[in-house]
Short mmCIF file of C-alpha atoms in Angstrom, two decimals:
data_model
loop_
_atom_site.label_atom_id
_atom_site.label_comp_id
_atom_site.label_asym_id
_atom_site.label_seq_id
_atom_site.Cartn_x
_atom_site.Cartn_y
_atom_site.Cartn_z
CA UNK K 1 3.28 -8.25 -11.87
CA UNK K 2 1.72 -7.77 -8.44
CA UNK K 3 0.06 -4.48 -7.45
CA UNK K 4 0.78 -2.79 -4.10
CA UNK K 5 -2.39 -4.37 -2.72
CA UNK K 6 -1.12 -7.88 -3.50
CA UNK K 7 2.46 -7.81 -2.19
CA UNK K 8 3.32 -9.74 0.99
CA UNK K 9 3.76 -7.47 4.04
CA UNK K 10 7.46 -6.89 4.71
CA UNK K 11 8.45 -8.47 1.37
CA UNK K 12 8.58 -11.90 3.03
CA UNK K 13 8.92 -14.80 0.59
CA UNK K 14 6.64 -17.64 1.63
CA UNK K 15 7.53 -20.06 -1.16
CA UNK K 16 10.56 -22.22 -0.31
CA UNK K 17 13.15 -22.59 -3.05
CA UNK K 18 11.66 -19.83 -5.17
CA UNK K 19 15.19 -18.61 -6.00
CA UNK K 20 15.15 -21.37 -8.67
CA UNK K 21 12.83 -19.12 -10.65
CA UNK K 22 15.33 -16.28 -10.74
CA UNK K 23 18.17 -17.29 -13.01
CA UNK K 24 21.29 -15.38 -12.07
CA UNK K 25 23.70 -16.85 -14.63
CA UNK K 26 23.43 -13.73 -16.78
CA UNK K 27 25.53 -11.82 -14.19
CA UNK K 28 28.55 -13.94 -15.21
CA UNK K 29 31.65 -12.37 -16.78
CA UNK K 30 33.94 -15.39 -16.35
CA UNK K 31 32.79 -18.90 -17.21
CA UNK K 32 34.11 -22.09 -15.57
CA UNK K 33 34.99 -24.82 -18.03
CA UNK K 34 34.98 -28.45 -16.89
CA UNK K 35 37.76 -30.63 -18.38
CA UNK K 36 36.47 -34.13 -17.76
CA UNK K 37 39.72 -36.03 -18.38
CA UNK K 38 41.44 -34.12 -15.52
CA UNK K 39 38.57 -34.68 -13.06
CA UNK K 40 39.02 -37.11 -10.13
CA UNK K 41 35.42 -36.54 -8.92
CA UNK K 42 36.55 -35.39 -5.50
CA UNK K 43 33.49 -33.05 -5.52
CA UNK K 44 35.36 -30.18 -3.84
CA UNK K 45 33.78 -27.95 -6.52
CA UNK K 46 30.33 -29.10 -5.37
CA UNK K 47 31.25 -28.37 -1.74
CA UNK K 48 32.62 -24.89 -2.44
CA UNK K 49 30.03 -23.69 -4.98
CA UNK K 50 28.08 -20.91 -3.19
CA UNK K 51 25.07 -21.65 -5.39
CA UNK K 52 24.02 -25.03 -6.83
CA UNK K 53 25.77 -24.85 -10.16
CA UNK K 54 27.76 -28.08 -9.88
CA UNK K 55 25.55 -31.01 -10.81
CA UNK K 56 26.32 -34.43 -9.32
CA UNK K 57 24.80 -37.78 -10.25
CA UNK K 58 25.62 -41.11 -8.54
CA UNK K 59 28.65 -39.62 -6.81
CA UNK K 60 30.14 -38.33 -10.08
CA UNK K 61 30.16 -34.71 -11.13
CA UNK K 62 28.47 -33.67 -14.32
CA UNK K 63 28.38 -30.55 -16.49
CA UNK K 64 27.86 -27.12 -14.85
CA UNK K 65 24.38 -25.68 -14.50
CA UNK K 66 25.09 -22.28 -16.04
CA UNK K 67 21.62 -20.93 -15.18
CA UNK K 68 22.88 -20.02 -11.69
CA UNK K 69 26.69 -19.88 -12.04
CA UNK K 70 27.89 -16.29 -11.51
CA UNK K 71 31.47 -17.14 -12.47
CA UNK K 72 32.99 -16.54 -9.02
CA UNK K 73 35.77 -19.02 -9.79
CA UNK K 74 35.84 -20.71 -6.37
CA UNK K 75 35.47 -24.14 -8.01
CA UNK K 76 38.46 -23.51 -10.29
CA UNK K 77 40.53 -22.24 -7.35
CA UNK K 78 39.76 -25.28 -5.17
CA UNK K 79 40.02 -27.91 -7.93
CA UNK K 80 43.03 -30.21 -7.21
CA UNK K 81 42.88 -31.65 -10.76
CA UNK K 82 44.97 -34.60 -11.81
CA UNK K 83 48.78 -34.58 -11.89
CA UNK K 84 48.94 -30.80 -11.83
CA UNK K 85 46.29 -30.39 -14.55
CA UNK K 86 43.19 -28.46 -13.37
CA UNK K 87 39.80 -30.00 -14.17
CA UNK K 88 38.16 -26.55 -13.99
CA UNK K 89 39.52 -23.46 -15.69
CA UNK K 90 37.99 -19.98 -15.99
CA UNK K 91 37.43 -18.49 -19.42
CA UNK K 92 36.19 -15.09 -20.55
CA UNK K 93 32.42 -15.29 -21.10
CA UNK K 94 31.38 -14.96 -24.73
CA UNK K 95 34.66 -16.13 -26.23
CA UNK Y 1 -6.44 -3.34 41.93
CA UNK Y 2 -4.48 -0.53 40.41
CA UNK Y 3 -2.43 1.56 42.80
CA UNK Y 4 -0.90 5.02 42.89
CA UNK Y 5 2.86 5.12 43.12
CA UNK Y 6 5.64 7.68 43.02
CA UNK Y 7 8.09 6.59 40.31
CA UNK Y 8 10.31 7.88 37.52
CA UNK Y 9 9.36 7.90 33.85
CA UNK Y 10 11.96 5.22 33.13
CA UNK Y 11 10.51 2.92 35.80
CA UNK Y 12 7.06 3.48 34.27
CA UNK Y 13 8.35 2.35 30.85
CA UNK Y 14 10.14 -0.65 32.40
CA UNK Y 15 7.00 -1.69 34.32
CA UNK Y 16 4.91 -1.55 31.14
CA UNK Y 17 7.52 -3.77 29.46
CA UNK Y 18 7.36 -6.18 32.42
CA UNK Y 19 3.60 -6.48 32.02
CA UNK Y 20 3.95 -7.04 28.25
CA UNK Y 21 6.54 -9.75 28.99
CA UNK Y 22 8.49 -9.69 25.72
CA UNK Y 23 10.13 -12.88 24.42
CA UNK Y 24 13.34 -11.02 23.59
CA UNK Y 25 14.98 -7.69 24.41
CA UNK Y 26 18.12 -6.67 22.54
CA UNK Y 27 19.61 -3.61 24.22
CA UNK Y 28 22.63 -1.42 24.73
CA UNK Y 29 22.79 1.22 27.48
CA UNK Y 30 22.67 4.94 26.78
CA UNK Y 31 21.83 7.89 29.00
CA UNK Y 32 19.06 8.71 29.84
CA UNK Y 33 17.42 5.43 28.71
CA UNK Y 34 19.96 3.14 30.43
CA UNK Y 35 17.77 3.09 33.50
CA UNK Y 36 14.85 1.54 31.54
CA UNK Y 37 16.82 -1.55 30.57
CA UNK Y 38 18.66 -1.62 33.92
CA UNK Y 39 15.34 -1.94 35.72
CA UNK Y 40 14.03 -4.37 33.13
CA UNK Y 41 17.10 -6.63 33.39
CA UNK Y 42 16.40 -6.93 37.12
CA UNK Y 43 12.94 -8.26 36.22
CA UNK Y 44 14.67 -10.76 33.95
CA UNK Y 45 17.16 -11.74 36.67
CA UNK Y 46 14.34 -12.19 39.19
CA UNK Y 47 12.31 -14.34 36.75
CA UNK Y 48 9.43 -11.85 36.78
CA UNK Y 49 9.42 -12.09 32.98
CA UNK Y 50 10.34 -14.90 30.59
CA UNK Y 51 12.38 -12.56 28.41
CA UNK Y 52 15.64 -13.61 26.72
CA UNK Y 53 17.88 -10.61 27.39
CA UNK Y 54 20.52 -9.99 24.70
CA UNK Y 55 23.15 -7.45 25.76
CA UNK Y 56 24.81 -6.34 22.54
CA UNK Y 57 27.97 -4.40 21.70
CA UNK Y 58 26.20 -1.39 20.13
CA UNK Y 59 22.78 0.01 19.34
CA UNK Y 60 23.14 -1.04 15.72
CA UNK Y 61 23.50 -4.59 17.03
CA UNK Y 62 20.72 -4.09 19.60
CA UNK Y 63 18.21 -3.21 16.88
CA UNK Y 64 19.62 -5.98 14.69
CA UNK Y 65 19.03 -8.48 17.51
CA UNK Y 66 15.50 -7.13 17.90
CA UNK Y 67 14.89 -7.53 14.16
CA UNK Y 68 16.23 -11.10 14.14
CA UNK Y 69 14.12 -12.04 17.15
CA UNK Y 70 11.06 -10.43 15.66
CA UNK Y 71 11.31 -12.29 12.35
CA UNK Y 72 11.97 -15.47 14.36
CA UNK Y 73 8.48 -14.94 15.76
CA UNK Y 74 8.70 -13.31 19.20
CA UNK Y 75 7.38 -10.24 20.99
CA UNK Y 76 10.30 -7.83 21.10
CA UNK Y 77 11.02 -4.61 22.98
CA UNK Y 78 14.00 -2.36 23.65
CA UNK Y 79 14.92 1.15 24.78
CA UNK Y 80 17.37 3.79 23.63
CA UNK Y 81 18.07 7.50 23.16
CA UNK Y 82 20.08 10.10 21.26
CA UNK Y 83 23.35 8.73 19.82
CA UNK Y 84 22.00 5.23 20.27
CA UNK Y 85 19.09 5.95 17.94
CA UNK Y 86 21.47 7.70 15.55
CA UNK Y 87 23.58 4.53 15.44
CA UNK Y 88 20.54 2.27 14.92
CA UNK Y 89 19.18 4.47 12.15
CA UNK Y 90 19.97 2.00 9.36
CA UNK Y 91 18.21 -0.82 11.22
CA UNK Y 92 15.17 1.33 12.06
CA UNK Y 93 14.21 1.35 8.37
CA UNK Y 94 14.73 -2.41 8.17
CA UNK Y 95 12.48 -2.99 11.20
CA UNK Y 96 9.67 -0.99 9.62
CA UNK Y 97 10.25 -2.22 6.07
CA UNK Y 98 10.01 -5.83 7.25
CA UNK Y 99 6.83 -4.80 9.13
CA UNK Y 100 8.07 -5.97 12.52
CA UNK Y 101 6.08 -5.05 15.66
CA UNK Y 102 9.08 -4.01 17.79
CA UNK Y 103 8.34 -1.61 20.67
CA UNK Y 104 11.01 0.86 21.79
CA UNK Y 105 10.94 3.19 24.79
CA UNK Y 106 12.91 6.37 24.16
CA UNK Y 107 14.08 8.89 26.75
CA UNK Y 108 14.36 11.76 24.25
CA UNK Y 109 17.77 13.43 24.36
CA UNK Y 110 19.84 15.97 22.44
CA UNK Y 111 22.26 14.85 19.74
CA UNK Y 112 26.01 15.53 19.79
CA UNK Y 113 28.01 17.66 19.10
CA UNK Y 114 28.28 19.50 21.40
CA UNK Y 115 27.87 16.49 23.66
CA UNK Y 116 24.77 16.81 25.79
CA UNK Y 117 22.75 14.17 27.64
CA UNK Y 118 19.61 16.14 28.45
CA UNK Y 119 16.00 16.32 27.28
CA UNK Y 120 15.51 17.36 23.64
CA UNK Y 121 13.55 15.93 20.72
CA UNK Y 122 16.42 15.82 18.20
CA UNK Y 123 16.73 12.02 18.43
CA UNK Y 124 13.02 11.38 17.81
CA UNK Y 125 12.98 13.92 14.98
CA UNK Y 126 15.98 12.20 13.40
CA UNK Y 127 13.97 8.98 13.19
CA UNK Y 128 10.66 10.61 12.27
CA UNK Y 129 10.70 9.37 8.67
CA UNK Y 130 11.95 5.82 9.39
CA UNK Y 131 8.49 4.32 8.92
CA UNK Y 132 7.88 3.82 12.67
CA UNK Y 133 4.84 4.85 14.67
CA UNK Y 134 5.78 7.58 17.18
CA UNK Y 135 4.20 8.55 20.48
CA UNK Y 136 5.33 11.40 22.72
CA UNK Y 137 4.40 11.39 26.40
CA UNK Y 138 3.95 14.37 28.73
CA UNK Y 139 4.75 12.53 31.96
CA UNK Y 140 5.41 9.11 33.53
CA UNK Y 141 1.71 8.22 33.45
CA UNK Y 142 1.48 8.81 29.72
CA UNK Y 143 4.76 6.97 29.22
CA UNK Y 144 3.39 3.89 30.98
CA UNK Y 145 0.02 4.07 29.21
CA UNK Y 146 1.52 4.71 25.77
CA UNK Y 147 4.00 1.87 26.23
CA UNK Y 148 1.22 -0.64 27.11
CA UNK Y 149 -0.90 0.54 24.19
CA UNK Y 150 2.17 0.45 21.89
CA UNK Y 151 2.29 -3.36 22.03
CA UNK Y 152 -1.36 -3.58 21.00
CA UNK Y 153 -0.91 -1.11 18.14
CA UNK Y 154 2.38 -2.58 16.86
CA UNK Y 155 1.04 -6.14 16.97
CA UNK Y 156 -2.40 -5.28 15.52
CA UNK Y 157 -2.99 -7.55 12.52
CA UNK Y 158 -3.84 -4.59 10.27
CA UNK Y 159 -0.67 -2.72 11.29
CA UNK Y 160 2.43 -4.84 12.20
CA UNK Y 161 4.82 -1.89 12.47
CA UNK Y 162 7.42 -0.87 15.05
CA UNK Y 163 6.42 1.73 17.64
CA UNK Y 164 8.53 4.32 19.46
CA UNK Y 165 7.29 5.73 22.78
CA UNK Y 166 9.12 8.90 23.80
CA UNK Y 167 9.28 10.84 27.01
CA UNK Y 168 11.59 13.74 27.84
CA UNK Y 169 15.08 12.68 28.95
CA UNK Y 170 15.77 13.48 32.63
CA UNK Y 171 12.82 15.90 32.87
CA UNK Y 172 10.45 12.92 32.78
CA UNK Y 173 12.75 9.89 32.64
CA UNK Y 174 14.44 10.64 35.97
CA UNK Y 175 11.87 12.74 37.85
CA UNK Y 176 9.66 11.01 40.38
CA UNK Y 177 5.96 11.63 39.77
CA UNK Y 178 2.73 10.22 41.06
CA UNK Y 179 1.07 7.87 38.65
CA UNK Y 180 -1.29 4.94 38.54
CA UNK Y 181 -0.43 1.49 37.21
CA UNK Y 182 -2.78 -0.85 35.50
CA UNK Y 183 -2.59 -3.99 37.64
CA UNK Y 184 -0.63 -6.89 36.16
CA UNK Y 185 -3.57 -9.18 35.46
CA UNK Y 186 -5.63 -6.49 33.71
CA UNK Y 187 -2.56 -5.20 31.86
CA UNK Y 188 -1.60 -8.67 30.62
CA UNK Y 189 -5.15 -9.36 29.46
CA UNK Y 190 -5.16 -5.98 27.68
CA UNK Y 191 -1.85 -6.54 25.89
CA UNK Y 192 -2.86 -10.13 25.07
CA UNK Y 193 -0.92 -13.08 23.70
CA UNK Y 194 1.63 -12.39 20.99
CA UNK Y 195 0.61 -13.81 17.62
CA UNK Y 196 3.50 -14.34 15.23
CA UNK Y 197 3.04 -13.64 11.50
CA UNK Y 198 5.23 -15.70 9.16
CA UNK Y 199 7.81 -16.62 11.86
CA UNK Y 200 11.17 -17.95 10.67
CA UNK Y 201 11.13 -20.54 13.46
CA UNK Y 202 8.15 -22.23 11.83
CA UNK Y 203 10.69 -24.47 10.13
CA UNK Y 204 8.12 -26.70 8.46
CA UNK Y 205 7.16 -23.69 6.34
CA UNK Y 206 10.46 -22.17 5.22
CA UNK Y 207 10.43 -18.51 4.26
CA UNK Y 208 12.89 -15.75 3.43
CA UNK Y 209 13.11 -12.23 4.82
CA UNK Y 210 14.96 -9.31 3.30
CA UNK Y 211 15.05 -10.13 -0.42
CA UNK Y 212 16.35 -7.75 -3.05
CA UNK Y 213 13.44 -5.72 -4.42
CA UNK Y 214 14.45 -3.70 -7.45
CA UNK Y 215 12.90 -1.15 -9.79
CA UNK Y 216 10.06 -3.45 -10.76
CA UNK Y 217 8.57 -3.88 -7.25
CA UNK Y 218 10.11 -1.39 -4.74
CA UNK Y 219 7.44 1.28 -5.26
CA UNK Y 220 4.66 -1.25 -4.63
CA UNK Y 221 6.16 -2.08 -1.19
CA UNK Y 222 6.53 1.62 -0.32
CA UNK Y 223 2.94 2.32 -1.35
CA UNK Y 224 1.79 -0.63 0.78
CA UNK Y 225 3.73 0.81 3.77
CA UNK Y 226 2.15 4.22 3.22
CA UNK Y 227 -1.26 2.58 3.07
CA UNK Y 228 -0.69 0.83 6.41
CA UNK Y 229 0.41 4.13 7.96
CA UNK Y 230 -2.96 5.60 6.94
CA UNK Y 231 -4.72 2.91 9.00
CA UNK Y 232 -2.74 3.69 12.16
CA UNK Y 233 -4.82 6.60 13.58
CA UNK Y 234 -7.99 4.46 13.51
CA UNK Y 235 -6.27 1.62 15.35
CA UNK Y 236 -4.71 4.06 17.86
CA UNK Y 237 -8.19 5.36 18.73
CA UNK Y 238 -9.65 1.85 18.88
CA UNK Y 239 -6.92 0.71 21.31
CA UNK Y 240 -7.28 3.94 23.34
CA UNK Y 241 -11.02 3.31 23.75
CA UNK Y 242 -10.28 -0.16 25.09
CA UNK Y 243 -7.57 1.21 27.35
CA UNK Y 244 -10.00 3.75 28.78
CA UNK Y 245 -12.24 0.89 29.90
CA UNK Y 246 -9.49 -0.67 32.02
CA UNK Y 247 -7.84 2.53 33.25
CA UNK Y 248 -10.40 5.34 33.16
CA UNK Y 249 -7.81 7.41 31.27
CA UNK Y 250 -8.84 8.83 27.90
CA UNK Y 251 -6.41 9.30 25.00
CA UNK Y 252 -6.84 10.74 21.53
CA UNK Y 253 -4.44 11.30 18.64
CA UNK Y 254 -3.52 14.53 20.43
CA UNK Y 255 -4.72 16.37 23.50
CA UNK Y 256 -6.77 19.55 23.16
CA UNK Y 257 -6.67 21.79 26.21
CA UNK Y 258 -9.14 24.71 26.35
CA UNK Y 259 -8.86 24.75 22.56
CA UNK Y 260 -12.47 24.62 21.32
CA UNK Y 261 -13.22 28.34 21.81
CA UNK Y 262 -9.60 29.51 21.68
CA UNK Y 263 -8.63 32.48 19.50
CA UNK Y 264 -4.92 31.79 19.92
CA UNK Y 265 -3.19 28.48 20.56
CA UNK Y 266 0.14 26.89 21.34
CA UNK Y 267 1.25 23.50 20.00
CA UNK Y 268 3.83 21.82 22.22
CA UNK Y 269 4.85 18.21 22.85
CA UNK Y 270 5.81 16.21 25.92
CA UNK Y 271 6.74 17.66 29.32
CA UNK Y 272 6.60 21.34 28.32
CA UNK Y 273 2.85 20.92 27.74
CA UNK Y 274 2.29 20.69 31.52
CA UNK Y 275 3.95 24.06 32.20
CA UNK Y 276 2.08 25.60 29.26
CA UNK Y 277 -1.30 24.41 30.57
CA UNK Y 278 -0.65 26.17 33.91
CA UNK Y 279 0.17 29.43 32.14
CA UNK Y 280 -2.91 29.06 29.92
CA UNK Y 281 -5.07 28.77 33.05
CA UNK Y 282 -3.66 32.07 34.32
CA UNK Y 283 -4.42 33.81 31.00
CA UNK Y 284 -7.88 32.24 30.81
CA UNK Y 285 -8.61 33.66 34.29
CA UNK Y 286 -7.77 37.09 32.81
CA UNK Y 287 -10.22 36.45 29.94
CA UNK Y 288 -7.70 35.61 27.19
CA UNK Y 289 -9.04 32.88 24.93
CA UNK Y 290 -5.91 30.76 24.65
CA UNK Y 291 -5.67 26.99 24.25
CA UNK Y 292 -3.16 24.21 23.71
CA UNK Y 293 -2.76 21.28 21.38
CA UNK Y 294 -0.36 18.58 22.54
CA UNK Y 295 0.58 16.04 19.85
CA UNK Y 296 0.60 12.43 21.06
CA UNK Y 297 0.70 10.40 17.84
CA UNK Y 298 3.53 12.14 15.97
CA UNK Y 299 3.99 9.58 13.15
CA UNK Y 300 1.84 9.08 11.24
CA UNK Y 301 1.03 12.75 11.82
CA UNK Y 302 -2.74 13.28 12.08
CA UNK Y 303 -2.73 16.20 9.63
CA UNK Y 304 -6.45 16.22 8.92
CA UNK Y 305 -7.63 16.01 12.52
CA UNK Y 306 -5.08 18.55 13.71
CA UNK Y 307 -6.02 20.97 10.96
CA UNK Y 308 -9.67 20.74 12.00
CA UNK Y 309 -8.75 21.33 15.65
CA UNK Y 310 -6.66 24.46 14.95
CA UNK Y 311 -8.18 26.08 11.85
CA UNK Y 312 -10.51 28.38 13.82
CA UNK Y 313 -7.62 30.10 15.67
CA UNK Y 314 -6.36 33.54 14.63
CA UNK Y 315 -2.75 32.82 15.58
CA UNK Y 316 -0.87 29.64 16.49
CA UNK Y 317 2.61 29.24 17.96
CA UNK Y 318 4.37 25.90 17.50
CA UNK Y 319 7.10 25.18 20.04
CA UNK Y 320 9.88 22.87 18.88
CA UNK Y 321 12.35 21.17 21.22
CA UNK Y 322 14.56 20.45 18.19
CA UNK Y 323 15.66 22.43 15.18
CA UNK Y 324 16.16 21.41 11.56
CA UNK Y 325 19.33 22.94 10.24
CA UNK Y 326 17.92 23.39 6.77
CA UNK Y 327 17.70 27.16 7.08
CA UNK Y 328 14.04 26.41 7.75
CA UNK Y 329 11.71 25.94 10.72
CA UNK Y 330 11.44 23.40 13.53
CA UNK Y 331 10.11 19.96 12.51
CA UNK Y 332 6.84 20.20 14.45
CA UNK Y 333 6.18 23.66 12.99
CA UNK Y 334 6.58 22.26 9.48
CA UNK Y 335 4.10 19.48 10.25
CA UNK Y 336 1.49 21.72 11.86
CA UNK Y 337 1.82 24.22 9.00
CA UNK Y 338 1.17 21.38 6.55
CA UNK Y 339 -1.95 20.48 8.51
CA UNK Y 340 -3.32 24.02 8.06
CA UNK Y 341 -1.98 25.04 4.66
CA UNK Y 342 -4.93 23.96 2.52
CA UNK Y 343 -7.54 26.00 4.45
CA UNK Y 344 -8.49 29.29 2.78
CA UNK Y 345 -8.88 30.82 6.24
CA UNK Y 346 -6.05 29.75 8.51
CA UNK Y 347 -4.18 30.98 11.56
CA UNK Y 348 -1.04 33.09 11.34
CA UNK Y 349 1.78 30.74 12.40
CA UNK Y 350 4.92 31.39 14.39
CA UNK Y 351 7.66 29.00 15.50
CA UNK Y 352 9.58 29.08 18.77
CA UNK Y 353 12.62 26.89 19.35
CA UNK Y 354 12.93 26.20 23.08
CA UNK Y 355 14.51 23.91 25.65
CA UNK Y 356 17.36 22.50 23.52
CA UNK Y 357 19.79 20.26 25.36
CA UNK Y 358 17.53 20.21 28.42
CA UNK Y 359 17.40 24.03 28.84
CA UNK Y 360 14.55 24.67 31.31
CA UNK Y 361 11.26 25.71 29.77
CA UNK Y 362 9.91 28.27 32.21
CA UNK Y 363 6.43 29.83 32.53
CA UNK Y 364 7.80 33.18 31.36
CA UNK Y 365 8.61 31.61 27.97
CA UNK Y 366 4.98 30.52 27.59
CA UNK Y 367 3.85 34.02 28.72
CA UNK Y 368 6.18 35.66 26.20
CA UNK Y 369 4.75 33.47 23.42
CA UNK Y 370 1.12 34.04 24.45
CA UNK Y 371 1.66 37.83 24.62
CA UNK Y 372 3.06 37.74 21.10
CA UNK Y 373 0.07 35.68 19.90
CA UNK Y 374 -2.34 38.21 21.48
CA UNK Y 375 -0.58 41.00 19.56
CA UNK Y 376 -0.60 39.03 16.26
CA UNK Y 377 -4.31 38.19 16.67
CA UNK Y 378 -4.96 41.92 17.12
CA UNK Y 379 -2.88 43.52 14.36
CA UNK Y 380 -1.73 40.61 12.19
CA UNK Y 381 1.91 41.73 12.35
CA UNK Y 382 4.60 39.04 12.68
CA UNK Y 383 8.05 40.27 13.77
CA UNK Y 384 9.74 36.95 12.93
CA UNK Y 385 8.32 33.57 11.99
CA UNK Y 386 11.03 31.61 13.78
CA UNK Y 387 12.70 32.62 17.02
CA UNK Y 388 14.84 30.90 19.65
CA UNK Y 389 13.44 31.58 23.13
CA UNK Y 390 15.27 31.11 26.44
CA UNK Y 391 18.60 31.76 24.69
CA UNK Y 392 21.16 34.43 25.68
CA UNK Y 393 21.28 37.11 22.99
#
């Protein structure tokens, strides 16, 4: 830990992207669950995620990155699913 | 060439801002400081400065705009008073905590309620612990000089803190006095080019301002702020010495007037100091050894230096143009008492509350206080530590 003599004046953070080092997933009470068979890969979840918890590879979505997901549920709310079946549902964390 | 002019305190502040040529001013009008920004906006309209003028919807927004512009990497100035400062209070801490060199002219005014627009130090005292550097000015000349020096002190690489420059609302802000400018060329060279530190607009080097700092680091940042505050008096004197070279006017952390051999002394800030000096001259002519100490740098308060300057006196009266409603004494009295407390031999202290809401401070109030000090120095008897003077009983 830094001493008072070592901290940056005004608490400015000079390292871009340093939020990656601070994993905020532990704040989560609700956990989004991805149901692959209902997913049409529209990527609305990726668009709406306020963090970067929806991983995408070659235009297809992949599993959640739970290190940063705070369980806000926006992805589940926006998910159009397939034929009325949601591809993302929220579950109680720890169940 | 510098020239003598007859102008108001507000014009003096506005002219100093014109010379400093800020990149951005975020402002919202409030009596009696409205006039500062009104005059300054005319400089903007006439292209005498390159300033981006942001007229906001409140003082909270004005200080927020100043903060945003300052972290973006510009020289920033504004002006306000009274309720305006009360409304910006939240942002004042953010400006200092982010270590932003914002300069603010303040025409010191009473706080509501009851609603009052006149000269009083309640607004400045309300922001005294916001982590800003505070100057109080006796007259238009000091307002101009302090404002020019404020940019140098705020932007000093060892400091980088916001600075407030106060002068008494209406009494100084709206009265026309003779004063001497520093000419534009000399003034601009003195203030110098603004050097940004970690500007947000340096987009090739992204950075973040205002992160959450919790139990593990908050105390370290506060200790660092306190440490910077301790460096301020040295920088203030360094800048004052340089200013003396271009202006011939000498400034210290405070002004001592006939104080060295004084047996009794008054401590009073801003415009009332002028009246007090006249009364002191009259008493000195009668052989009474009375002197005055006029604080200039109010935050950080130069406790050590002020203690040394006053410790030899038998009795000291501190005059406050604001009261703390804590069932205690005026704010300046508390500070001066702190400066003297640790001496084994120290003056007997009394506190007078005067001039609230612009009530005139008359020579007879200074005479009344000096007569009481003479009596205390003689018999050591204090009738009351704190007393309102110039009030109808």
